[in-house]
XYZ file of C-alpha atoms in Angstrom:
586
model
C 135.007 112.191 48.274
C 138.547 111.094 47.466
C 141.718 112.516 49.004
C 145.056 112.783 47.194
C 148.314 114.317 48.438
C 150.884 116.081 46.316
C 154.582 115.166 46.446
C 157.684 116.490 44.782
C 160.679 118.833 44.875
C 160.393 122.426 46.033
C 159.278 124.911 43.347
C 158.177 122.229 40.894
C 154.683 123.735 40.774
C 152.639 121.588 43.160
C 150.632 124.490 44.591
C 150.308 126.151 41.194
C 148.910 122.903 39.804
C 146.385 122.538 42.639
C 145.370 126.174 42.139
C 144.819 125.584 38.426
C 142.770 122.429 39.033
C 140.576 123.781 41.827
C 140.506 127.552 41.469
C 141.359 127.667 45.207
C 144.430 128.992 46.994
C 146.096 126.082 48.879
C 148.738 128.256 50.556
C 147.085 129.411 53.760
C 149.795 131.713 55.101
C 150.650 135.180 53.809
C 154.350 134.311 54.082
C 153.845 131.354 51.744
C 152.204 133.558 49.125
C 154.833 136.271 49.566
C 157.758 133.844 49.208
C 156.075 131.709 46.574
C 156.975 128.584 48.584
C 154.687 126.237 50.489
C 155.712 125.894 54.128
C 152.807 124.046 55.688
C 149.946 121.859 54.518
C 147.356 123.340 52.175
C 143.914 122.066 51.218
C 141.706 122.493 48.155
C 139.126 120.511 46.251
C 137.275 120.235 42.962
C 134.756 118.141 41.060
C 135.966 115.669 38.423
C 134.284 114.987 35.058
C 132.684 111.871 36.544
C 131.035 113.887 39.294
C 133.369 112.595 41.994
C 134.886 115.148 44.331
C 138.627 115.098 44.895
C 140.356 116.907 47.762
C 144.060 117.708 47.587
C 146.456 117.854 50.503
C 149.185 120.124 49.154
C 152.523 119.507 50.886
C 155.713 121.591 51.076
C 158.647 120.471 48.937
C 161.577 122.016 50.798
C 163.746 119.612 52.796
C 163.303 121.734 55.939
C 159.592 121.001 55.885
C 159.618 117.240 55.264
C 157.944 116.585 58.663
C 155.042 118.780 57.505
C 154.931 116.860 54.235
C 154.786 113.548 56.092
C 151.946 114.795 58.320
C 149.901 115.416 55.182
C 150.790 112.257 53.306
C 150.523 109.852 56.247
C 146.729 109.300 56.304
C 146.161 109.741 52.531
C 145.615 106.735 50.164
C 146.999 108.217 46.918
C 149.618 110.694 45.692
C 150.180 113.106 42.850
C 153.936 113.007 42.176
C 154.951 116.304 40.579
C 158.190 116.778 38.565
C 159.086 119.909 36.581
C 159.915 119.357 32.896
C 162.712 121.916 32.963
C 164.484 120.502 36.046
C 163.685 116.793 36.080
C 164.287 114.481 39.006
C 165.675 116.307 42.077
C 166.752 115.459 45.662
C 163.368 116.154 47.288
C 161.671 114.230 44.520
C 163.679 111.248 45.737
C 162.978 111.841 49.446
C 159.256 112.328 48.884
C 159.131 109.173 46.786
C 161.053 107.293 49.476
C 158.439 108.438 51.996
C 155.540 107.301 49.806
C 157.231 103.943 49.300
C 157.914 103.581 53.025
C 154.252 104.246 53.794
C 153.173 101.712 51.188
C 151.277 104.189 48.991
C 150.418 102.181 45.871
C 148.034 104.499 44.001
C 149.168 107.644 42.239
C 149.792 109.706 39.148
C 152.937 111.263 37.717
C 152.403 114.864 36.632
C 155.179 116.595 34.694
C 154.626 120.327 35.079
C 155.991 123.376 33.249
C 155.617 121.574 29.928
C 155.567 125.009 28.298
C 159.222 125.575 29.369
C 160.819 122.305 28.256
C 160.167 119.023 26.480
C 158.447 116.860 29.155
C 159.703 113.604 27.585
C 163.088 113.288 29.370
C 161.691 114.235 32.784
C 158.783 111.822 32.299
C 161.074 108.912 31.397
C 163.401 109.640 34.303
C 160.570 109.913 36.842
C 158.736 106.818 35.592
C 161.930 104.803 36.035
C 162.230 106.011 39.621
C 158.572 105.293 40.467
C 158.636 101.843 38.886
C 160.986 100.561 41.590
C 158.634 101.603 44.429
C 155.205 100.726 45.808
C 153.671 103.053 43.208
C 154.987 100.940 40.337
C 153.971 101.774 36.767
C 151.742 104.823 37.076
C 149.957 106.859 34.447
C 151.712 110.112 33.555
C 150.393 113.442 32.265
C 152.340 116.483 31.057
C 150.749 119.837 31.865
C 151.288 123.551 31.986
C 149.389 125.290 34.752
C 150.126 128.596 33.008
C 148.754 127.801 29.539
C 146.269 125.121 30.616
C 147.784 122.509 28.280
C 147.185 119.001 29.638
C 144.755 120.009 32.400
C 141.722 118.275 30.793
C 143.820 115.120 30.356
C 144.935 115.396 34.004
C 141.319 115.671 35.169
C 140.471 112.531 33.215
C 143.505 110.722 34.642
C 142.480 111.767 38.169
C 139.025 110.303 37.537
C 140.635 107.019 36.498
C 142.880 107.122 39.575
C 140.070 107.541 42.084
C 138.158 104.803 40.301
C 141.000 102.418 41.165
C 141.144 103.302 44.860
C 139.953 100.620 47.280
C 136.510 101.009 48.814
C 136.642 102.874 52.136
C 136.180 100.877 55.339
C 133.262 102.814 56.754
C 132.492 100.208 59.426
C 135.857 100.596 61.171
C 136.520 102.620 64.343
C 137.546 106.231 63.845
C 141.192 107.279 64.148
C 141.346 110.837 62.845
C 144.939 112.084 62.825
C 144.857 115.818 63.465
C 146.828 118.033 61.091
C 145.415 121.387 62.223
C 143.802 122.720 65.407
C 142.448 126.236 65.797
C 139.697 128.301 67.379
C 136.751 129.952 65.655
C 135.066 132.751 67.556
C 131.641 131.637 68.656
C 132.312 127.965 67.819
C 135.336 127.026 69.889
C 137.915 124.373 69.094
C 138.116 123.008 65.555
C 140.455 120.289 64.253
C 140.955 119.026 60.723
C 142.270 115.792 59.280
C 141.817 113.081 56.681
C 139.201 110.578 57.801
C 140.655 107.325 56.490
C 138.108 104.888 57.925
C 134.830 104.858 59.803
C 132.369 107.714 60.017
C 131.529 110.708 62.181
C 128.201 112.195 63.236
C 127.273 115.326 65.099
C 126.837 114.295 68.735
C 129.388 111.463 68.619
C 131.631 111.062 71.640
C 135.318 110.619 70.835
C 138.473 110.303 72.914
C 141.604 112.436 72.628
C 144.464 109.993 72.025
C 147.073 111.877 74.050
C 145.009 112.215 77.229
C 142.061 109.846 76.887
C 139.664 112.660 77.798
C 136.222 112.502 76.179
C 135.089 115.129 73.689
C 131.849 115.516 71.800
C 131.363 116.421 68.148
C 129.568 119.764 68.132
C 129.641 120.213 64.379
C 131.147 118.831 61.160
C 132.291 120.475 57.954
C 133.055 118.596 54.767
C 134.752 120.693 52.063
C 133.701 123.834 53.893
C 130.005 122.853 54.020
C 128.218 121.886 57.281
C 127.267 118.211 57.500
C 125.434 116.076 60.036
C 127.577 113.065 59.186
C 130.760 112.326 57.235
C 131.990 108.922 56.048
C 135.506 107.921 54.990
C 137.473 108.771 52.986
C 137.137 112.532 53.469
C 138.760 115.759 54.493
C 136.816 116.842 57.551
C 136.746 119.698 60.046
C 135.415 118.758 63.485
C 134.080 121.345 65.924
C 134.609 119.906 69.391
C 132.879 120.499 72.685
C 134.717 119.858 75.935
C 138.360 120.573 75.089
C 140.314 123.854 74.776
C 142.462 124.539 71.703
C 145.749 124.267 73.602
C 145.019 120.628 74.493
C 145.135 119.497 70.863
C 147.623 119.772 68.026
C 149.151 118.158 64.974
C 150.152 114.571 65.681
C 147.312 113.906 68.113
C 144.252 111.899 67.095
C 140.549 111.608 67.805
C 139.456 108.030 68.447
C 136.387 105.891 68.836
C 136.521 105.313 72.623
C 137.930 101.979 73.750
C 138.855 100.759 70.262
C 142.611 101.378 70.091
C 145.619 100.090 71.995
C 147.897 102.885 73.185
C 151.494 101.761 73.205
C 154.983 103.155 73.533
C 156.564 99.748 72.818
C 156.180 97.901 69.534
C 157.904 95.362 67.304
C 158.164 96.183 63.607
C 159.606 94.923 60.340
C 161.840 97.394 58.513
C 162.039 97.750 54.743
C 165.036 99.908 53.941
C 168.396 100.360 55.654
C 169.774 97.205 57.316
C 168.473 97.088 60.883
C 171.948 96.820 62.365
C 173.131 100.081 60.737
C 170.437 102.341 62.179
C 171.108 105.122 64.676
C 169.990 104.473 68.236
C 167.313 107.173 67.997
C 165.091 107.975 65.012
C 161.718 109.613 64.438
C 158.669 107.470 63.766
C 156.135 109.090 61.422
C 152.612 107.692 61.307
C 149.455 109.553 60.424
C 150.229 113.148 61.284
C 152.387 112.135 64.272
C 156.172 112.381 64.509
C 157.552 110.766 67.673
C 161.163 110.104 68.701
C 161.871 106.382 69.016
C 164.745 104.440 70.543
C 165.691 101.610 68.201
C 166.710 98.107 69.274
C 167.564 95.688 66.456
C 166.226 92.222 67.216
C 167.670 90.306 64.299
C 167.236 90.243 60.547
C 164.890 93.034 59.495
C 163.005 93.305 62.804
C 163.238 96.066 65.387
C 161.834 96.968 68.768
C 160.876 100.628 69.118
C 160.438 102.502 72.397
C 158.453 105.668 71.684
C 158.785 108.944 73.542
C 155.002 108.951 74.008
C 152.259 106.372 73.483
C 150.381 106.266 70.188
C 147.100 104.548 69.194
C 148.524 101.830 66.943
C 147.171 98.692 65.302
C 148.785 95.529 64.042
C 149.513 96.052 60.359
C 149.942 99.830 60.536
C 152.441 101.286 58.085
C 154.851 104.000 59.253
C 158.313 105.254 58.415
C 161.524 105.868 60.310
C 163.474 109.000 59.488
C 166.799 110.356 60.662
C 166.064 114.088 61.077
C 169.748 114.900 61.525
C 170.659 113.502 58.113
C 167.336 114.451 56.433
C 167.109 110.792 55.489
C 164.206 108.333 55.272
C 165.608 105.118 56.732
C 162.716 102.985 55.588
C 159.138 101.951 56.052
C 158.031 99.776 58.928
C 155.126 97.392 59.274
C 153.796 97.083 62.808
C 153.885 93.426 63.847
C 153.030 93.618 67.543
C 151.751 96.541 69.614
C 151.931 94.653 72.915
C 155.187 92.674 72.740
C 156.617 90.645 75.639
C 159.580 91.982 77.632
C 163.085 90.927 76.621
C 164.755 90.017 79.900
C 166.826 86.899 79.306
C 170.063 86.437 77.454
C 169.280 85.615 73.854
C 165.706 86.927 74.152
C 166.120 89.344 71.233
C 167.185 86.601 68.827
C 164.360 84.360 70.037
C 161.904 87.193 69.512
C 163.229 87.802 65.987
C 162.574 84.142 65.187
C 158.944 84.543 66.310
C 158.510 87.750 64.308
C 159.961 86.111 61.181
C 156.617 84.367 60.642
C 154.530 87.552 60.990
C 153.560 89.835 58.131
C 151.422 92.409 59.918
C 148.127 90.860 58.880
C 145.703 90.135 61.718
C 145.889 86.425 62.567
C 143.593 85.436 65.429
C 144.803 81.829 65.712
C 148.428 82.945 65.608
C 147.889 85.627 68.251
C 146.222 83.096 70.556
C 149.068 80.670 70.021
C 151.636 83.336 70.919
C 149.730 84.982 73.786
C 148.084 81.798 75.111
C 145.470 83.757 77.064
C 144.134 87.187 76.161
C 140.941 89.172 76.515
C 138.889 89.590 73.348
C 138.766 93.357 73.855
C 142.547 93.577 74.049
C 142.931 91.791 70.720
C 140.289 93.992 69.117
C 142.118 97.118 70.283
C 145.302 95.730 68.722
C 143.513 95.365 65.381
C 143.052 91.575 65.585
C 139.499 90.416 64.962
C 137.781 87.107 64.361
C 135.248 84.727 65.838
C 136.224 82.290 68.579
C 134.278 81.210 71.663
C 135.603 82.582 74.978
C 136.680 80.053 77.597
C 135.506 82.287 80.473
C 133.984 85.768 80.393
C 135.758 87.531 77.525
C 138.943 85.461 77.878
C 140.176 83.715 74.733
C 142.646 80.830 74.876
C 144.861 78.888 72.551
C 143.230 75.411 72.433
C 146.480 73.538 73.064
C 147.429 75.737 76.002
C 143.940 75.457 77.486
C 144.103 71.675 77.330
C 147.491 71.703 79.046
C 146.142 73.956 81.799
C 143.386 71.419 82.453
C 145.985 68.696 82.985
C 148.037 70.962 85.243
C 144.967 71.816 87.314
C 144.325 68.128 88.088
C 147.979 67.745 89.118
C 147.837 70.792 91.390
C 144.578 69.701 93.046
C 145.973 66.220 93.627
C 149.151 67.647 95.146
C 147.159 69.955 97.399
C 144.989 67.065 98.627
C 148.113 65.078 99.542
C 149.566 68.028 101.451
C 146.264 69.064 103.103
C 144.303 65.825 103.584
C 141.587 67.333 105.789
C 140.808 70.333 103.602
C 137.842 70.170 101.289
C 139.816 70.822 98.145
C 142.290 73.501 97.113
C 141.259 77.189 97.251
C 140.611 78.650 93.799
C 142.885 81.606 94.537
C 145.792 79.345 95.503
C 145.342 77.383 92.283
C 145.214 80.596 90.259
C 148.591 81.577 91.639
C 150.105 78.130 91.089
C 148.950 78.059 87.474
C 149.988 81.670 86.886
C 146.540 82.673 85.630
C 145.298 86.270 85.638
C 141.679 85.598 86.646
C 139.912 83.235 89.082
C 137.208 82.707 86.473
C 139.753 80.886 84.302
C 140.486 78.390 87.086
C 136.793 77.730 87.625
C 136.232 77.286 83.876
C 138.905 74.558 83.802
C 137.043 72.336 86.281
C 136.000 69.055 84.674
C 135.205 65.645 86.213
C 136.657 64.159 88.308
C 137.265 67.652 89.742
C 134.471 69.407 91.602
C 134.014 73.070 92.536
C 132.245 73.952 95.750
C 132.382 76.949 98.053
C 135.482 78.398 96.401
C 137.461 75.139 96.551
C 138.282 72.524 93.959
C 138.510 68.869 95.004
C 138.675 65.431 93.463
C 135.329 63.777 94.016
C 134.110 62.323 97.327
C 131.601 64.270 99.423
C 132.303 67.844 98.398
C 135.867 66.886 97.584
C 136.541 65.462 101.057
C 139.217 62.832 101.670
C 137.718 59.357 101.488
C 137.943 58.544 105.276
C 136.080 61.741 106.132
C 133.577 61.213 103.335
C 132.841 57.680 104.623
C 132.337 58.981 108.153
C 129.899 61.633 106.963
C 127.983 58.953 105.019
C 127.666 56.913 108.268
C 126.257 59.981 110.044
C 123.788 60.387 107.199
C 122.658 56.762 107.441
C 122.438 56.699 111.258
C 120.419 59.892 111.503
C 118.260 59.477 108.407
C 115.192 58.799 110.551
C 115.975 61.648 112.992
C 117.632 64.350 110.861
C 117.396 67.006 113.612
C 119.250 65.066 116.263
C 122.933 65.953 116.542
C 125.558 63.299 117.359
C 127.374 63.823 120.628
C 131.105 64.543 120.523
C 132.069 61.028 121.606
C 129.883 59.501 118.879
C 131.479 61.760 116.262
C 134.920 60.708 117.472
C 133.922 57.062 117.312
C 132.904 57.602 113.686
C 136.307 59.135 112.927
C 135.146 62.757 112.995
C 137.397 64.629 115.378
C 137.499 68.440 115.480
C 139.763 68.706 112.415
C 137.680 66.260 110.396
C 134.436 67.989 111.405
C 135.954 71.330 110.360
C 136.886 69.902 106.986
C 133.397 68.510 106.492
C 131.804 71.841 107.438
C 134.053 73.751 105.017
C 133.106 71.308 102.285
C 129.419 71.776 103.010
C 129.044 68.131 104.018
C 127.973 69.037 107.573
C 126.162 72.088 109.000
C 127.658 73.539 112.190
C 125.061 75.100 114.498
C 127.292 75.613 117.529
C 130.380 74.122 119.171
C 130.049 70.323 118.941
C 126.574 70.656 117.392
C 126.424 69.570 113.738
C 123.637 68.418 111.449
C 123.476 67.258 107.872
C 123.621 70.156 105.365
C 119.947 69.979 104.328
C 118.668 70.153 107.882
C 117.956 73.900 107.914
C 115.776 73.787 104.776
C 113.990 70.663 106.001
C 113.331 72.344 109.360
C 111.593 75.288 107.696
C 109.172 72.951 105.954
C 108.344 71.200 109.256
C 107.908 74.477 111.160
C 105.697 75.937 108.426
C 103.114 73.233 109.187
C 102.802 74.354 112.854
C 100.137 76.827 113.962
C 101.750 80.249 113.673
C 103.327 81.668 115.757
C 104.984 78.775 117.580
C 107.093 78.386 120.712
C 110.523 76.892 121.181
C 108.926 73.900 122.875
C 106.534 73.333 119.981
C 109.406 73.581 117.513
C 111.549 71.163 119.498
C 108.730 68.585 119.614
C 107.882 68.987 115.907
C 111.516 68.533 114.967
C 111.956 65.600 117.332
C 115.130 67.035 118.793
C 116.632 68.461 121.974
C 116.945 72.020 123.248
C 120.710 71.714 122.578
C 119.888 71.549 118.830
C 116.632 73.528 118.634
C 117.971 76.791 120.087
C 120.928 77.278 117.693
C 118.901 75.917 114.765
C 116.137 78.508 115.280
C 118.738 81.263 115.701
C 120.246 80.223 112.366
C 116.817 80.391 110.704
C 116.292 83.848 112.238
C 119.580 85.053 110.736
C 118.597 83.678 107.354
C 115.302 85.558 107.552
C 113.057 82.540 107.111
C 111.743 82.790 110.690
C 111.061 85.874 112.807
C 111.331 86.073 116.582
C 108.431 87.942 118.204
C 108.523 90.060 121.395
C 107.079 87.193 123.490
C 109.873 84.854 122.257
C 107.481 83.019 119.965
C 108.410 82.726 116.273
C 106.720 82.573 112.926
C 107.822 81.346 109.498
C 108.134 84.333 107.162
C 108.437 82.476 103.873
C 111.519 84.574 102.951
C 114.968 83.230 102.087
């Protein structure tokens, strides 16, 4: 299926033309048919000579209903610009064309209607000149009369050529279905309609309501009035939803693939149209079927910062338009450059931001985004519309290579400074380093550790025994050498002091994992507990405290707290008669 929107001045025959092409009535409301004027969006479809199906979104032409027109045109890839031969180019012709140009619509046809009432030549020449200066450029034109049928076969052929030029739909993209109607059908519940511009829908899919984030499930799908189990872009689609009442949805909302879009009320854009400095402070942003008030802050040149009245699911590169509803004036199209911009807090920040934005064109640039954001989660970039392949530095964190290298240098400096200020601590705590480096995640600090840095027990040091200061590390090495033959004998306090291991030094060694504290003034080497289990496992089971003490060649002062430690670890079990057995656990 292909979807095309009409555009043009009121009473130039848009609905009449759609009716003649499709045999369907696009005006849904009795008032529209009574007044002979389209007020809201209408929908109809037909088959082309090639076998392709084309669906029309028929829009109102009166200036009072331009917001309705924009809701219909917003998600549609092509337009049928309609001009009456007997009236020629008119004010709403110009405003509709300005809207198409602002939205970047580049595929279309010019249809000169009422060719039975006047020579279509002058109106055709005038309209072609207007279109040539816009995104539509040089389009094919057809003169028709919906009353006599003259030109309708040629128009059908031209429509077939038009849809043949449309870009292939992006069916592998996440769904963002802008809602243009929401209603209730008795026995079915809530139904919404819209133009599916990308992705695909299936019965049973779970979607998210953009305005609230609440989950909904697709109960049923209709494509051109016919039930379908699945629908792929581009298509007009009606979605029967389970899990949401009608009054929770409306025009301007959207159904989304969960977790795939960034909701933002702050964005930086590039304006094509009125000079940025001449804009009113408040305008309306139109995108998809949404129309949201926006406060405008010029940044410099053609760039703006917009603060929206409510968040929208936007992507980098989205096209939208700004309109002044008070003056009935399209101010210009905008290209979304950044949906998660930094705050502007310092003097001169706006000008500096404009300089950054000057190099952006709205196309997703992974390397550029990393350079600007330095650190960002892969999922956040994907939800902004920025994709690409780059290896994470930790978890799903992505980093600009230059910034990551600089962080590594800064980490060494911070660890060195911490060691100088805290000589008896076994390295700097990871959390303290995270704060000093201004990083959002401890995992990033740990991922930066490279020799000569070491990570142990939540601390980062600079070599030595577990990152210990050299004097303490040397003292621990002397303990290791002196007690190598008797690993379960604990040095007395005076011997530890003689080796240079006072209470503070012992504490530092224990925190670094270089010594194992069993009790006050009772320390062993860190492997002693595991070695003890192997010795005790060779004893007849169960065994007594005395047997354990003799097997370990140690004193009661060491054996009692050592066995209690093994009990707590679950590798030995104390029996009711105070004997123990090795469990093999742990």
